[in-house]
CSV table of C-alpha atoms and ligand atoms in Angstrom, one decimal:
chain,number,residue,atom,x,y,z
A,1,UNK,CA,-0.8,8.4,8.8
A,2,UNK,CA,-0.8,12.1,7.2
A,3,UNK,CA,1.8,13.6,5.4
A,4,UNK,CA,2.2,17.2,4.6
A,5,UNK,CA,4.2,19.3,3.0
A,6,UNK,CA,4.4,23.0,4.0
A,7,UNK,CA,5.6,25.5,1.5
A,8,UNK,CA,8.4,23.4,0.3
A,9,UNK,CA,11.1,25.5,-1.6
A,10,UNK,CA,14.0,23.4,-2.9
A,11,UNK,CA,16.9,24.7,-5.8
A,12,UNK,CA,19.7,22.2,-7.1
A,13,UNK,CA,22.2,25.4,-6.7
A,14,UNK,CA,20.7,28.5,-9.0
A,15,UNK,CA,17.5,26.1,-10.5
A,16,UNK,CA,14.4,26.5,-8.3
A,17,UNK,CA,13.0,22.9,-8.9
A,18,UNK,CA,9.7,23.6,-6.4
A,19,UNK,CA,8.4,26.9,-5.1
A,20,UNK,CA,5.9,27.2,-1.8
A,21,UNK,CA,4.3,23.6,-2.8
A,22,UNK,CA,1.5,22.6,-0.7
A,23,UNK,CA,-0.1,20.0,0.1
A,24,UNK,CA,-1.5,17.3,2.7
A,25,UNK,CA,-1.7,13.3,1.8
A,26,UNK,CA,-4.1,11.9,4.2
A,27,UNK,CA,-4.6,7.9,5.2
A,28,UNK,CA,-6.5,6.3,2.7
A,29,UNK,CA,-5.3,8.5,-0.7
A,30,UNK,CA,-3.3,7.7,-3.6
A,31,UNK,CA,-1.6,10.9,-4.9
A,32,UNK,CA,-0.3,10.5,-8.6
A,33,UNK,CA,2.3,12.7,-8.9
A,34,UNK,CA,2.5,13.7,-12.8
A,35,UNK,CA,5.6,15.9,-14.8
A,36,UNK,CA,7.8,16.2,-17.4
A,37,UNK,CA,10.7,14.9,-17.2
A,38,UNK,CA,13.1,17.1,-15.2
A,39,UNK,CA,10.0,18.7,-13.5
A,40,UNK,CA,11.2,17.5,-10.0
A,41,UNK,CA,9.0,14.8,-9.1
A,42,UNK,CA,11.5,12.2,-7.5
A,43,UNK,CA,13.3,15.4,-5.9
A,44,UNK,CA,9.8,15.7,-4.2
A,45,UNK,CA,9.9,12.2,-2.9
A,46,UNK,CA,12.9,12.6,-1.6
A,47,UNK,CA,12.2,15.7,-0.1
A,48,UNK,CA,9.5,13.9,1.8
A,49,UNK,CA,11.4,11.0,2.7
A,50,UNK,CA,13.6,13.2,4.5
A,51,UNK,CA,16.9,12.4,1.9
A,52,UNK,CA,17.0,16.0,0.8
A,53,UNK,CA,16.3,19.0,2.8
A,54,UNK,CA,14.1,21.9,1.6
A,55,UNK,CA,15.7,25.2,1.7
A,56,UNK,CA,11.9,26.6,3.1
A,57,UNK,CA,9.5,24.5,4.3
A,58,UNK,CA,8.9,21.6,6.4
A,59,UNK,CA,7.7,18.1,6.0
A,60,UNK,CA,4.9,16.4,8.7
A,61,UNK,CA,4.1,13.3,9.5
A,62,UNK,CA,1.0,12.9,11.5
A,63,UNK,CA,1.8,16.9,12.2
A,64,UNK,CA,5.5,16.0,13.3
A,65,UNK,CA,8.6,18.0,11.5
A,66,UNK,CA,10.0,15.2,9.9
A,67,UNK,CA,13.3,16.7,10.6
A,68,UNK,CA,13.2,16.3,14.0
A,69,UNK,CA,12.4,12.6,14.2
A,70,UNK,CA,15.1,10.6,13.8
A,71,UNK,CA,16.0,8.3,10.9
A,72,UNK,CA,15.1,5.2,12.6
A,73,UNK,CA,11.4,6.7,13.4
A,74,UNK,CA,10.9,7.7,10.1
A,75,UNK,CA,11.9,4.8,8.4
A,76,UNK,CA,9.2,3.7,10.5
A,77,UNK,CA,6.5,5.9,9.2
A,78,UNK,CA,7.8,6.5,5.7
A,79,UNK,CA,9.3,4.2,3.1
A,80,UNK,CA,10.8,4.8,-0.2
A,81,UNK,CA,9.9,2.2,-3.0
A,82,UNK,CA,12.9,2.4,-5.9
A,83,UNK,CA,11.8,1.1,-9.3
A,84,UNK,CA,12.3,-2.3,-9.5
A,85,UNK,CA,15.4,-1.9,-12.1
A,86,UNK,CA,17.4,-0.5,-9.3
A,87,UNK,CA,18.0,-3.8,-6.9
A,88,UNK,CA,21.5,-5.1,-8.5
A,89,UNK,CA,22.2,-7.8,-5.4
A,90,UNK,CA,21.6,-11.1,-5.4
A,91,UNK,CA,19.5,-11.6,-2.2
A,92,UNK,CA,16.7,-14.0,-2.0
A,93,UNK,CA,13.5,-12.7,-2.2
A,94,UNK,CA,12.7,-13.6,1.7
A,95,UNK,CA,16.2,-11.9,2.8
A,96,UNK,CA,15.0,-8.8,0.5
A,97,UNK,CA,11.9,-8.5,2.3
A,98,UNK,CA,13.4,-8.9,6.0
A,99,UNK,CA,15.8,-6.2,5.2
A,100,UNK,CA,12.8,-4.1,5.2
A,101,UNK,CA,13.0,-4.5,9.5
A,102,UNK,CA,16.2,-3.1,9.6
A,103,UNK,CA,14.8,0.1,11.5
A,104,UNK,CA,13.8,-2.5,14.1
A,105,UNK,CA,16.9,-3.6,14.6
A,106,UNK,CA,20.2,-2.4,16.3
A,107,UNK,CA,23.6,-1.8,15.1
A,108,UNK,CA,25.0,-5.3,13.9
A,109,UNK,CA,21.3,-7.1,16.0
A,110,UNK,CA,20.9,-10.3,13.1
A,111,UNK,CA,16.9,-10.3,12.1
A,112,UNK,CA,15.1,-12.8,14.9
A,113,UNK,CA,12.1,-15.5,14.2
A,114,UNK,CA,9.5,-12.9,14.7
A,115,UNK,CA,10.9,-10.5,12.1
A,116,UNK,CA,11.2,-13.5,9.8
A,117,UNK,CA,7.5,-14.4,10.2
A,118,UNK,CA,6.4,-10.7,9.8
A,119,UNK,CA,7.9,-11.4,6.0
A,120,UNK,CA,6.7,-14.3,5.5
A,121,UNK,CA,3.0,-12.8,6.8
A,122,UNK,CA,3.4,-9.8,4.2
A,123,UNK,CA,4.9,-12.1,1.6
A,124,UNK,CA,1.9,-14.2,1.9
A,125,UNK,CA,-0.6,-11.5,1.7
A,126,UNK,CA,0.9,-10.4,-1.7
A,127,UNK,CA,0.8,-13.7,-2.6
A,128,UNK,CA,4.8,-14.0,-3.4
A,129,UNK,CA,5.6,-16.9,-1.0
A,130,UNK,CA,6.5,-19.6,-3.6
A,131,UNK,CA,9.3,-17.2,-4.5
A,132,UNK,CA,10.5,-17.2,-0.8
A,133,UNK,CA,13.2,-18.8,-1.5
A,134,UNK,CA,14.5,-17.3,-5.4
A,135,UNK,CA,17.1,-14.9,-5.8
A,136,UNK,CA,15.3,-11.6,-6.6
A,137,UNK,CA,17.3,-11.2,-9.6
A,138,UNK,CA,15.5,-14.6,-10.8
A,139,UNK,CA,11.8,-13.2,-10.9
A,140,UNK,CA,9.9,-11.0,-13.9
A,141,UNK,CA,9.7,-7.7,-12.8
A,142,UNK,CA,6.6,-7.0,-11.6
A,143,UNK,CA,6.9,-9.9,-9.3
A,144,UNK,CA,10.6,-7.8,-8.2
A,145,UNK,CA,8.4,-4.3,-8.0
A,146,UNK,CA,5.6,-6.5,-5.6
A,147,UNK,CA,8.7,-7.7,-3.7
A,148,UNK,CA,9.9,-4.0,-3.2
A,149,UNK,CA,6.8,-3.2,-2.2
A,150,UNK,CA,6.6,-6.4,0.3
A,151,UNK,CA,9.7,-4.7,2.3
A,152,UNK,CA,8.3,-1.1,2.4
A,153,UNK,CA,5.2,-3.3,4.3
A,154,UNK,CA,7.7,-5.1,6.7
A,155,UNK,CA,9.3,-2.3,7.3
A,156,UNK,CA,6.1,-1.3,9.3
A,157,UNK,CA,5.5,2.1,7.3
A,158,UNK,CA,2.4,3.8,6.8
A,159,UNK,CA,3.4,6.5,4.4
A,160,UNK,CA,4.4,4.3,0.8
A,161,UNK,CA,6.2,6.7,-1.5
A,162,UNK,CA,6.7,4.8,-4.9
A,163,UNK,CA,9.1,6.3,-7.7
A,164,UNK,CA,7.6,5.0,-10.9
A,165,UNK,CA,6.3,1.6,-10.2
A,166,UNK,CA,5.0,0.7,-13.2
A,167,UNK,CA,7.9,2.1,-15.8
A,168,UNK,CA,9.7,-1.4,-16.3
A,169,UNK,CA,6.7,-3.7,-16.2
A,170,UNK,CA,4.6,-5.3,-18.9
A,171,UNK,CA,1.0,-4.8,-19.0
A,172,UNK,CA,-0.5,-7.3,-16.8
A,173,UNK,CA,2.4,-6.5,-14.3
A,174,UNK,CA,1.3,-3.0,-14.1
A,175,UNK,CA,-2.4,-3.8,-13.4
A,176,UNK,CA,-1.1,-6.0,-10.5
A,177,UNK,CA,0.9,-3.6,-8.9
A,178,UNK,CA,-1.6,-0.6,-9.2
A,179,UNK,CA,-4.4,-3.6,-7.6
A,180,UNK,CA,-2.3,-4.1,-4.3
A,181,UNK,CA,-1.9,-0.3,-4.2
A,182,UNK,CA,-5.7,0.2,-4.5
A,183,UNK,CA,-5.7,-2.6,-1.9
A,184,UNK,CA,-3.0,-1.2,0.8
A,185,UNK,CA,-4.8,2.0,0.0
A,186,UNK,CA,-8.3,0.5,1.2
A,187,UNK,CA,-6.4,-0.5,4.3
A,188,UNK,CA,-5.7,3.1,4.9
A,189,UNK,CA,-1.7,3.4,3.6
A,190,UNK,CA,-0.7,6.4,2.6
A,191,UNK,CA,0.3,6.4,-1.1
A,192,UNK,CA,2.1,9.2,-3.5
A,193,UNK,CA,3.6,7.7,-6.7
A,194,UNK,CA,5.1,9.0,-9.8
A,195,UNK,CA,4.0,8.3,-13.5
A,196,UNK,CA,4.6,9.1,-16.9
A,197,UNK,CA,1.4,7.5,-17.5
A,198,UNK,CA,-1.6,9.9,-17.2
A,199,UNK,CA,-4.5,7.5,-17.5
A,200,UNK,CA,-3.2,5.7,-14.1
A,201,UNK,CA,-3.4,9.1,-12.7
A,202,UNK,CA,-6.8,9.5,-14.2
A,203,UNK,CA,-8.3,5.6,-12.8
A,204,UNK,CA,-5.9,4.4,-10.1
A,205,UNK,CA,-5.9,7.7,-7.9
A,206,UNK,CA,-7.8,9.2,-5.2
A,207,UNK,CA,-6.0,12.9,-6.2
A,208,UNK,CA,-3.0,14.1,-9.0
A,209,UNK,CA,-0.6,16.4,-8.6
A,210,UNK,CA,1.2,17.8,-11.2
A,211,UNK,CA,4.3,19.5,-11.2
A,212,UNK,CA,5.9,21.9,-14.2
A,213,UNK,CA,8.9,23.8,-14.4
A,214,UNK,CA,7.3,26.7,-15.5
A,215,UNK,CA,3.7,26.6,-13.5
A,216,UNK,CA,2.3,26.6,-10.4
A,217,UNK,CA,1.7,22.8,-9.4
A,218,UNK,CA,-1.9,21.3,-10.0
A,219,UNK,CA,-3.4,19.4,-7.6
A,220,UNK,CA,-7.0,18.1,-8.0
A,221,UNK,CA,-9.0,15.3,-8.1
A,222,UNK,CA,-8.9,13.1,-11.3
A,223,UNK,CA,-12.6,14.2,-12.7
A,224,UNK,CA,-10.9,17.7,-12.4
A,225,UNK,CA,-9.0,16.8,-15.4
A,226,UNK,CA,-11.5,15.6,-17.5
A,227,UNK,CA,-11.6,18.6,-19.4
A,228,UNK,CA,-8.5,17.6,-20.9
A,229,UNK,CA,-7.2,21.5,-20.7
A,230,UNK,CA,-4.4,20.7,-17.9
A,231,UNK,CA,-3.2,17.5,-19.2
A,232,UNK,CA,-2.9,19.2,-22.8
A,233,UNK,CA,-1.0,22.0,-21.6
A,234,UNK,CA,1.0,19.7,-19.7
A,235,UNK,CA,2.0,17.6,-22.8
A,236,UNK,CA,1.3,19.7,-25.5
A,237,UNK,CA,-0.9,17.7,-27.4
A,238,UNK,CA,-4.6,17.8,-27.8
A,239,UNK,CA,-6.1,15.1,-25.9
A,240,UNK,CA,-9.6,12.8,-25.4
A,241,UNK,CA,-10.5,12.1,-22.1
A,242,UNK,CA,-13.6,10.1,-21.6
A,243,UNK,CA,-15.1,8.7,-18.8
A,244,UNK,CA,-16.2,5.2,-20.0
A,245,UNK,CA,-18.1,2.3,-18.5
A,246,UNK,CA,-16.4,-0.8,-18.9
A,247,UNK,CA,-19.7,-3.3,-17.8
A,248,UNK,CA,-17.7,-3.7,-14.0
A,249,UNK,CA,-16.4,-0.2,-13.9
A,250,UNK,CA,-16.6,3.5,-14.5
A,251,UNK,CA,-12.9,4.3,-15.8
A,252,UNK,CA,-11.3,7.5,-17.4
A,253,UNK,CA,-9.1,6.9,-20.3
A,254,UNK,CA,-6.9,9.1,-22.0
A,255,UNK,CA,-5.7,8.9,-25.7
A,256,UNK,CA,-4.5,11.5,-28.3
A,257,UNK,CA,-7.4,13.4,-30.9
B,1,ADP,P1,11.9,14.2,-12.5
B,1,ADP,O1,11.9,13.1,-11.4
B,1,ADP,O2,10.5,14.9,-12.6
B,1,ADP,O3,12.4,13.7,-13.8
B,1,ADP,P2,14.1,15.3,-11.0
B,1,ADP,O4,13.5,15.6,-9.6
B,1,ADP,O5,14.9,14.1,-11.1
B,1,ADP,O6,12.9,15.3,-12.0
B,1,ADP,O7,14.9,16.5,-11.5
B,1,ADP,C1,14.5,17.9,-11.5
B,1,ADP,C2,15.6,18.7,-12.2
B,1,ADP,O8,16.7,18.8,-11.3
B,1,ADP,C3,16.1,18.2,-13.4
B,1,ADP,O9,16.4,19.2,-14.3
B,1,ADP,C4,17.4,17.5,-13.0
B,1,ADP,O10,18.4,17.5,-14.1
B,1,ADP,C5,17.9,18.4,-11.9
B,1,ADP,N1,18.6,17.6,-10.9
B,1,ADP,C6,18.3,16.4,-10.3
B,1,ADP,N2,19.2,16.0,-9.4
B,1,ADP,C7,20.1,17.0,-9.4
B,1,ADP,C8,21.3,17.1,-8.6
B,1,ADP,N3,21.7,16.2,-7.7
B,1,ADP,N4,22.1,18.2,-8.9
B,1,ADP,C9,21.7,19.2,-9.8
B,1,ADP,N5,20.5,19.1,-10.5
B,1,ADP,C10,19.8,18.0,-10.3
């Protein structure tokens, strides 16, 4: 599925957070959405999820306003992937997941068999199902952040809009999440996440986009970047960037001169 955004203007009351922003995610992409902090990257995604509404500008979805769908149909097309940090109840990992086919489901309408094996399906292709049964509050967090991302999948949504996924994970954890994006992206999902991490940016995604408080937002491939001019003036420090061959892989990394 496609997701645009056309000239998107948004301001929290006097502060113009985004300005005419641009841009189109197609099937198949991973957009890494780089900033500061502050510099309005989660009140994109929520722009785009439909939560907030621009003050100019529209939102698509396979060229419909997203405006005028309604919130069932969007759900449907869009879904919204918290870090994992922010699940506080108690639910078992399975429950967690179903919850995902709540869109699918009328007012007070308990989830049926055929919801409950469309979980256990996607909880099995993320390979999660010996935790079927845990409370989600009992698992690491990466296996909590795969879980999230397990009831964005049930939920039948194309368009996977991730809010730091990585930002509460160890190491290996990280490398597993950013593997079953690369993999729902090869399946053609649509994916835009946010990162204070600009060597994912540079290895794990198709394009970057780049927000700033005081600029016009970037938004180029990641061999644009290589350069190192953006990324420095983003950060204000003076960077390496180096394309590197690993012996399995060509990879970008990004460390300070
Ligand atoms: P980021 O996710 O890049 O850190 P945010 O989108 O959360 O940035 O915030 C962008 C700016 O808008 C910040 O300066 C933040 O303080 C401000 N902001 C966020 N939410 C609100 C709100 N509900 N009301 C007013 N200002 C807000």
């Amino acid at each position: 599925m496609q997701l645009e955004a056309r000239n998107i203007t948004f301001s929290y009351g006097k502060r113009k957070i985004l300005s005419d922003l641009s841009f189109t995610a197609d099937s198949g992409e991973i957009i890494a959405l780089l900033g500061r902090n502050g510099s309005g990257k989660t009140t994109l995604l929520r722009i785009l999820l439909g939560f907030l509404r621009p003050a100019a500008g529209e939102v698509l979805i396979d060229t419909r306003n997203s405006l005028e769908m309604s919130g069932r149909e969007r759900a449907k097309a869009v879904a919204y992937i918290p870090q994992s940090s922010e699940m506080v109840y108690a639910y078992t990992v399975l429950d967690t997941v179903m919850m995902g086919r709540a869109p699918e489901l009328s007012l007070f309408e308990r989830p049926g068999k055929e919801d409950k094996e469309k979980a256990e399906e996607i909880l099995e292709d993320l390979g999660l199902t010996h935790l079927k049964e845990r409370s989600i509050n009992a698992i690491s967090g990466g296996e909590k952040q795969l879980v999230l991302i397990a009831r964005a999948l049930t939920q039948d949504a194309k368009i996977l809009l991730l809010d730091e996924p990585t930002s509460a994970l160890d190491y290996s954890n990280q490398l597993i999440v950013l593997e079953t994006l690369e993999k729902l992206r090869s399946n053609g999902y649509t994916i835009i996440f946010s990162t204070h991490n600009p060597e994912q940016a540079l290895m794990n995604a198709t394009r970057v986009m780049i927000l700033s408080s005081n600029r016009t937002p970037f938004i180029g491939k990641p061999e644009d970047l290589l350069d190192g001019r953006i990324l420095e003036d983003l950060y204000n420090r003076e960077l390496c960037i180096k394309r590197i061959d690993t012996g399995r892989s060509e990879r970008i990394i990004c460390i300070p001169r």
